[in-house]
PDB file of C-alpha atoms in Angstrom:
ATOM      1  CA  MET A   1     -87.650  24.366 -24.606  1.00  0.00           C
ATOM      2  CA  ASN A   2     -87.599  21.813 -26.221  1.00  0.00           C
ATOM      3  CA  LYS A   3     -84.793  23.027 -28.492  1.00  0.00           C
ATOM      4  CA  LYS A   4     -82.632  23.778 -25.612  1.00  0.00           C
ATOM      5  CA  ILE A   5     -83.068  20.431 -24.266  1.00  0.00           C
ATOM      6  CA  ILE A   6     -82.282  18.673 -27.724  1.00  0.00           C
ATOM      7  CA  ALA A   7     -79.279  20.796 -28.397  1.00  0.00           C
ATOM      8  CA  LEU A   8     -78.096  20.309 -25.083  1.00  0.00           C
ATOM      9  CA  LEU A   9     -78.560  16.390 -26.023  1.00  0.00           C
ATOM     10  CA  VAL A  10     -76.741  16.610 -28.955  1.00  0.00           C
ATOM     11  CA  LEU A  11     -73.772  18.512 -27.121  1.00  0.00           C
ATOM     12  CA  VAL A  12     -73.789  15.800 -24.392  1.00  0.00           C
ATOM     13  CA  SER A  13     -73.939  13.091 -26.996  1.00  0.00           C
ATOM     14  CA  PHE A  14     -70.644  14.822 -29.168  1.00  0.00           C
ATOM     15  CA  SER A  15     -68.651  15.137 -25.712  1.00  0.00           C
ATOM     16  CA  LEU A  16     -68.975  11.446 -24.774  1.00  0.00           C
ATOM     17  CA  LEU A  17     -68.121  10.399 -28.344  1.00  0.00           C
ATOM     18  CA  SER A  18     -65.301  12.366 -28.855  1.00  0.00           C
ATOM     19  CA  ALA A  19     -64.203  11.519 -25.309  1.00  0.00           C
ATOM     20  CA  PRO A  20     -62.545   7.406 -26.222  1.00  0.00           C
ATOM     21  CA  VAL A  21     -61.651   9.177 -29.677  1.00  0.00           C
ATOM     22  CA  MET A  22     -58.952  11.266 -27.822  1.00  0.00           C
ATOM     23  CA  ALA A  23     -57.639   8.826 -25.609  1.00  0.00           C
ATOM     24  CA  HIS A  24     -57.265   6.301 -28.296  1.00  0.00           C
ATOM     25  CA  GLU A  25     -53.319   6.171 -28.782  1.00  0.00           C
ATOM     26  CA  THR A  26     -51.461   5.414 -32.012  1.00  0.00           C
ATOM     27  CA  SER A  27     -49.077   2.458 -32.743  1.00  0.00           C
ATOM     28  CA  THR A  28     -46.503   4.096 -34.160  1.00  0.00           C
ATOM     29  CA  PRO A  29     -44.787   6.564 -31.675  1.00  0.00           C
ATOM     30  CA  HIS A  30     -44.571   9.933 -32.576  1.00  0.00           C
ATOM     31  CA  PRO A  31     -41.572  11.305 -34.441  1.00  0.00           C
ATOM     32  CA  HIS A  32     -40.927  14.280 -32.330  1.00  0.00           C
ATOM     33  CA  ALA A  33     -41.217  11.958 -28.847  1.00  0.00           C
ATOM     34  CA  THR A  34     -38.412   9.534 -30.414  1.00  0.00           C
ATOM     35  CA  SER A  35     -36.098  12.768 -30.836  1.00  0.00           C
ATOM     36  CA  THR A  36     -36.237  13.538 -27.749  1.00  0.00           C
ATOM     37  CA  ARG A  37     -35.895  10.190 -25.921  1.00  0.00           C
ATOM     38  CA  ALA A  38     -32.418  10.259 -28.286  1.00  0.00           C
ATOM     39  CA  THR A  39     -31.180  13.739 -27.285  1.00  0.00           C
ATOM     40  CA  SER A  40     -32.157  12.957 -23.491  1.00  0.00           C
ATOM     41  CA  THR A  41     -29.670   9.989 -23.410  1.00  0.00           C
ATOM     42  CA  LYS A  42     -26.788  11.521 -25.124  1.00  0.00           C
ATOM     43  CA  PRO A  43     -26.175  14.131 -21.988  1.00  0.00           C
ATOM     44  CA  ARG A  44     -26.665  11.289 -19.457  1.00  0.00           C
ATOM     45  CA  GLU A  45     -24.018   9.196 -21.323  1.00  0.00           C
ATOM     46  CA  ASN A  46     -21.464  12.682 -21.307  1.00  0.00           C
ATOM     47  CA  VAL A  47     -21.970  12.823 -17.553  1.00  0.00           C
ATOM     48  CA  GLN A  48     -21.319   8.963 -17.242  1.00  0.00           C
ATOM     49  CA  ASN A  49     -18.052   9.566 -19.186  1.00  0.00           C
ATOM     50  CA  LYS A  50     -16.932  12.502 -16.997  1.00  0.00           C
ATOM     51  CA  ILE A  51     -17.682  10.701 -14.055  1.00  0.00           C
ATOM     52  CA  GLN A  52     -16.036   8.047 -15.225  1.00  0.00           C
ATOM     53  CA  GLU A  53     -12.706  10.350 -16.044  1.00  0.00           C
ATOM     54  CA  LYS A  54     -12.688  12.064 -12.679  1.00  0.00           C
ATOM     55  CA  ARG A  55     -12.965   8.263 -11.223  1.00  0.00           C
ATOM     56  CA  GLU A  56     -10.229   7.087 -13.164  1.00  0.00           C
ATOM     57  CA  GLU A  57      -8.220  10.426 -12.423  1.00  0.00           C
ATOM     58  CA  VAL A  58      -8.717  10.327  -9.031  1.00  0.00           C
ATOM     59  CA  ARG A  59      -7.551   6.601  -8.894  1.00  0.00           C
ATOM     60  CA  ALA A  60      -3.959   7.528 -10.615  1.00  0.00           C
ATOM     61  CA  LYS A  61      -3.522  10.422  -7.900  1.00  0.00           C
ATOM     62  CA  LEU A  62      -4.347   7.831  -4.895  1.00  0.00           C
ATOM     63  CA  SER A  63      -1.841   5.286  -6.393  1.00  0.00           C
ATOM     64  CA  ALA A  64       0.630   8.085  -6.829  1.00  0.00           C
ATOM     65  CA  ALA A  65       0.415   9.186  -2.983  1.00  0.00           C
ATOM     66  CA  ARG A  66       0.418   5.630  -1.905  1.00  0.00           C
ATOM     67  CA  ILE A  67       3.677   4.871  -3.882  1.00  0.00           C
ATOM     68  CA  ARG A  68       5.222   8.358  -2.479  1.00  0.00           C
ATOM     69  CA  ASN A  69       4.289   6.898   0.992  1.00  0.00           C
ATOM     70  CA  ILE A  70       5.551   3.756   0.443  1.00  0.00           C
ATOM     71  CA  ARG A  71       9.039   5.469  -0.744  1.00  0.00           C
ATOM     72  CA  ASN A  72       8.817   7.504   2.635  1.00  0.00           C
ATOM     73  CA  TYR A  73       8.499   4.529   4.846  1.00  0.00           C
ATOM     74  CA  PHE A  74      11.000   2.762   3.393  1.00  0.00           C
ATOM     75  CA  LYS A  75      13.371   5.657   3.172  1.00  0.00           C
ATOM     76  CA  THR A  76      12.710   6.244   7.029  1.00  0.00           C
ATOM     77  CA  MET A  77      12.647   2.666   7.870  1.00  0.00           C
ATOM     78  CA  GLY A  78      16.428   2.452   5.668  1.00  0.00           C
ATOM     79  CA  ARG A  79      17.917   5.158   7.990  1.00  0.00           C
ATOM     80  CA  ARG A  80      16.734   3.462  11.065  1.00  0.00           C
ATOM     81  CA  ILE A  81      18.408   0.168   9.666  1.00  0.00           C
ATOM     82  CA  GLU A  82      21.618   1.466   8.572  1.00  0.00           C
ATOM     83  CA  ALA A  83      21.890   3.287  11.703  1.00  0.00           C
ATOM     84  CA  ALA A  84      21.298   0.290  13.748  1.00  0.00           C
ATOM     85  CA  ILE A  85      23.662  -1.909  11.453  1.00  0.00           C
ATOM     86  CA  GLU A  86      26.421   1.300  11.857  1.00  0.00           C
ATOM     87  CA  ARG A  87      25.933   1.284  15.701  1.00  0.00           C
ATOM     88  CA  LEU A  88      26.393  -2.848  15.742  1.00  0.00           C
ATOM     89  CA  GLU A  89      29.459  -2.233  13.806  1.00  0.00           C
ATOM     90  CA  LYS A  90      30.943   0.173  15.780  1.00  0.00           C
ATOM     91  CA  LEU A  91      30.143  -2.163  18.648  1.00  0.00           C
ATOM     92  CA  ALA A  92      31.750  -5.184  17.302  1.00  0.00           C
ATOM     93  CA  GLU A  93      34.496  -3.000  16.782  1.00  0.00           C
ATOM     94  CA  ARG A  94      34.997  -2.053  20.597  1.00  0.00           C
ATOM     95  CA  ILE A  95      34.646  -5.490  21.482  1.00  0.00           C
ATOM     96  CA  GLU A  96      37.354  -6.639  19.108  1.00  0.00           C
ATOM     97  CA  SER A  97      39.510  -4.146  20.663  1.00  0.00           C
ATOM     98  CA  ARG A  98      38.728  -4.904  24.226  1.00  0.00           C
ATOM     99  CA  ILE A  99      39.461  -8.791  23.101  1.00  0.00           C
ATOM    100  CA  GLU A 100      43.131  -8.035  21.723  1.00  0.00           C
ATOM    101  CA  LYS A 101      43.590  -5.627  24.699  1.00  0.00           C
ATOM    102  CA  MET A 102      42.815  -8.763  27.158  1.00  0.00           C
ATOM    103  CA  GLU A 103      44.445 -11.179  25.100  1.00  0.00           C
ATOM    104  CA  GLU A 104      47.600  -9.267  25.613  1.00  0.00           C
ATOM    105  CA  ARG A 105      47.157  -9.658  29.024  1.00  0.00           C
ATOM    106  CA  GLY A 106      46.913 -13.055  28.944  1.00  0.00           C
ATOM    107  CA  VAL A 107      43.520 -13.701  28.762  1.00  0.00           C
ATOM    108  CA  ASP A 108      41.558 -16.617  27.533  1.00  0.00           C
ATOM    109  CA  VAL A 109      39.081 -15.025  24.638  1.00  0.00           C
ATOM    110  CA  ALA A 110      38.124 -17.766  22.575  1.00  0.00           C
ATOM    111  CA  LYS A 111      34.890 -18.086  23.322  1.00  0.00           C
ATOM    112  CA  ALA A 112      34.368 -14.151  23.066  1.00  0.00           C
ATOM    113  CA  LYS A 113      36.080 -14.620  19.963  1.00  0.00           C
ATOM    114  CA  THR A 114      33.829 -17.089  18.314  1.00  0.00           C
ATOM    115  CA  GLU A 115      31.161 -15.048  19.900  1.00  0.00           C
ATOM    116  CA  LEU A 116      32.188 -12.057  17.921  1.00  0.00           C
ATOM    117  CA  ALA A 117      32.666 -14.027  14.839  1.00  0.00           C
ATOM    118  CA  GLU A 118      29.296 -15.036  14.538  1.00  0.00           C
ATOM    119  CA  ALA A 119      27.709 -11.385  15.553  1.00  0.00           C
ATOM    120  CA  GLU A 120      30.134 -10.261  12.558  1.00  0.00           C
ATOM    121  CA  VAL A 121      28.652 -12.842   9.959  1.00  0.00           C
ATOM    122  CA  LYS A 122      24.907 -12.089  11.194  1.00  0.00           C
ATOM    123  CA  ILE A 123      25.244  -8.353  10.606  1.00  0.00           C
ATOM    124  CA  THR A 124      26.580  -9.166   7.192  1.00  0.00           C
ATOM    125  CA  GLU A 125      23.394 -11.027   6.547  1.00  0.00           C
ATOM    126  CA  ALA A 126      21.750  -8.250   7.746  1.00  0.00           C
ATOM    127  CA  LYS A 127      23.225  -5.682   5.312  1.00  0.00           C
ATOM    128  CA  THR A 128      23.045  -8.464   2.003  1.00  0.00           C
ATOM    129  CA  ALA A 129      19.106  -8.405   3.512  1.00  0.00           C
ATOM    130  CA  PHE A 130      18.773  -4.861   3.870  1.00  0.00           C
ATOM    131  CA  ALA A 131      20.263  -4.779  -0.093  1.00  0.00           C
ATOM    132  CA  ASP A 132      17.911  -7.178  -1.266  1.00  0.00           C
ATOM    133  CA  ALA A 133      14.873  -5.163   0.226  1.00  0.00           C
ATOM    134  CA  LYS A 134      15.965  -2.144  -1.274  1.00  0.00           C
ATOM    135  CA  ALA A 135      16.219  -3.767  -4.731  1.00  0.00           C
ATOM    136  CA  LYS A 136      12.878  -5.304  -4.371  1.00  0.00           C
ATOM    137  CA  LEU A 137      11.446  -2.326  -3.476  1.00  0.00           C
ATOM    138  CA  GLU A 138      11.446  -1.223  -6.631  1.00  0.00           C
ATOM    139  CA  ALA A 139      10.296  -3.944  -8.436  1.00  0.00           C
ATOM    140  CA  ALA A 140       7.436  -3.939  -5.883  1.00  0.00           C
ATOM    141  CA  LEU A 141       6.315  -0.243  -6.789  1.00  0.00           C
ATOM    142  CA  SER A 142       6.402  -0.853 -10.369  1.00  0.00           C
ATOM    143  CA  SER A 143       4.162  -3.899 -10.506  1.00  0.00           C
ATOM    144  CA  GLU A 144       0.240  -3.622 -10.974  1.00  0.00           C
ATOM    145  CA  THR A 145      -0.647  -4.541  -7.388  1.00  0.00           C
ATOM    146  CA  PRO A 146       1.861  -2.016  -5.217  1.00  0.00           C
ATOM    147  CA  LYS A 147      -0.319  -2.246  -2.265  1.00  0.00           C
ATOM    148  CA  GLU A 148       0.235  -6.138  -1.993  1.00  0.00           C
ATOM    149  CA  SER A 149       3.599  -5.792  -2.799  1.00  0.00           C
ATOM    150  CA  PHE A 150       4.470  -3.249  -0.290  1.00  0.00           C
ATOM    151  CA  LYS A 151       3.280  -5.906   2.153  1.00  0.00           C
ATOM    152  CA  GLN A 152       5.135  -8.313   1.017  1.00  0.00           C
ATOM    153  CA  VAL A 153       8.420  -6.219   1.263  1.00  0.00           C
ATOM    154  CA  ARG A 154       7.227  -4.601   4.447  1.00  0.00           C
ATOM    155  CA  GLU A 155       6.309  -8.301   5.907  1.00  0.00           C
ATOM    156  CA  GLY A 156       9.370 -10.377   4.560  1.00  0.00           C
ATOM    157  CA  LEU A 157      11.963  -8.456   3.821  1.00  0.00           C
ATOM    158  CA  VAL A 158      12.121  -5.349   6.440  1.00  0.00           C
ATOM    159  CA  LYS A 159      11.073  -7.345   9.355  1.00  0.00           C
ATOM    160  CA  GLY A 160      13.399 -10.063   8.154  1.00  0.00           C
ATOM    161  CA  VAL A 161      16.208  -7.318   8.351  1.00  0.00           C
ATOM    162  CA  VAL A 162      15.117  -6.320  11.824  1.00  0.00           C
ATOM    163  CA  GLU A 163      15.255  -9.969  12.557  1.00  0.00           C
ATOM    164  CA  LYS A 164      18.485 -10.335  11.774  1.00  0.00           C
ATOM    165  CA  ILE A 165      19.727  -7.219  13.384  1.00  0.00           C
ATOM    166  CA  LYS A 166      18.341  -8.060  16.376  1.00  0.00           C
ATOM    167  CA  ALA A 167      20.052 -11.314  16.329  1.00  0.00           C
ATOM    168  CA  ALA A 168      23.210  -9.995  15.573  1.00  0.00           C
ATOM    169  CA  HIS A 169      22.685  -7.973  18.628  1.00  0.00           C
ATOM    170  CA  GLN A 170      21.967 -10.632  20.643  1.00  0.00           C
ATOM    171  CA  ALA A 171      25.667 -12.446  19.542  1.00  0.00           C
ATOM    172  CA  LEU A 172      27.160  -9.294  20.510  1.00  0.00           C
ATOM    173  CA  VAL A 173      25.632  -9.459  24.127  1.00  0.00           C
ATOM    174  CA  GLU A 174      26.767 -12.924  24.136  1.00  0.00           C
ATOM    175  CA  ALA A 175      30.286 -12.064  22.893  1.00  0.00           C
ATOM    176  CA  ILE A 176      30.375  -9.466  25.690  1.00  0.00           C
ATOM    177  CA  ARG A 177      29.189 -11.243  28.418  1.00  0.00           C
ATOM    178  CA  ALA A 178      32.083 -14.063  27.696  1.00  0.00           C
ATOM    179  CA  LEU A 179      34.574 -11.560  28.158  1.00  0.00           C
ATOM    180  CA  LYS A 180      33.216 -10.317  30.950  1.00  0.00           C
ATOM    181  CA  ALA A 181      33.406 -14.465  32.141  1.00  0.00           C
ATOM    182  CA  ALA A 182      36.751 -14.190  31.008  1.00  0.00           C
ATOM    183  CA  GLU A 183      37.835 -11.250  32.679  1.00  0.00           C
ATOM    184  CA  GLY A 184      36.370 -12.370  36.198  1.00  0.00           C
ATOM    185  CA  SER A 185      37.839 -16.157  35.878  1.00  0.00           C
ATOM    186  CA  SER A 186      41.266 -14.340  35.124  1.00  0.00           C
ATOM    187  CA  ASN A 187      41.741 -12.475  37.963  1.00  0.00           C
TER     188      ASN A 187
END
C-alpha cells in the first residue's frame, strides 16, 4: 500500500510540474503559424480586389445608362420644342396673311404688325437658344460629372428655351388681339 501511495504521489507531482511547462509560450513565433497568416491574407486581398473591380464595372455601366437616359430625355424634349417652334411659325404665317388681307381692306393694322414682329424675334431667340442647348448637351455628357452638367442643361437651357417659346406665344396672342381690335374698330 505504501508503494501505491508513493507511486501516486510521484505521478501527481509530475503532472503538476509539467502543466506550467506545457503552458509556457515561446517568444519566437512558430514558422508554420507565420506562413499560415500570410497565406490567409492573400485570398482576402484577392476577394477585395475582385469586389473593387466589380464596383468599378457597375459604376461604368450606370454612367453609360445615365448618359443614355440623358440623351433620350433631351431627344424627347428636342422633338417637343421643335414642334412647338414649328407651330408658332405656322401661326405667325397665318397671322401675317391675315394682316395682309386686312391691310388690303384698308384696316389699320400697325399695332398687330409690331406685335407680330416682336413675336418673330422671340421665335428666332427660341431657335438660337435651342441650338445652343444642343451644342452644350454634348459638352455636358463628355464632362467628368455628367449628372451635374445635365442639371445645368436641363434647368438653364431647356427651361430657358421653354420660357422663350412661351414669350413668343404670348406675343402672337397679343398680335391676334390687336388684329381683332382693329377689325372691330373698322366696322
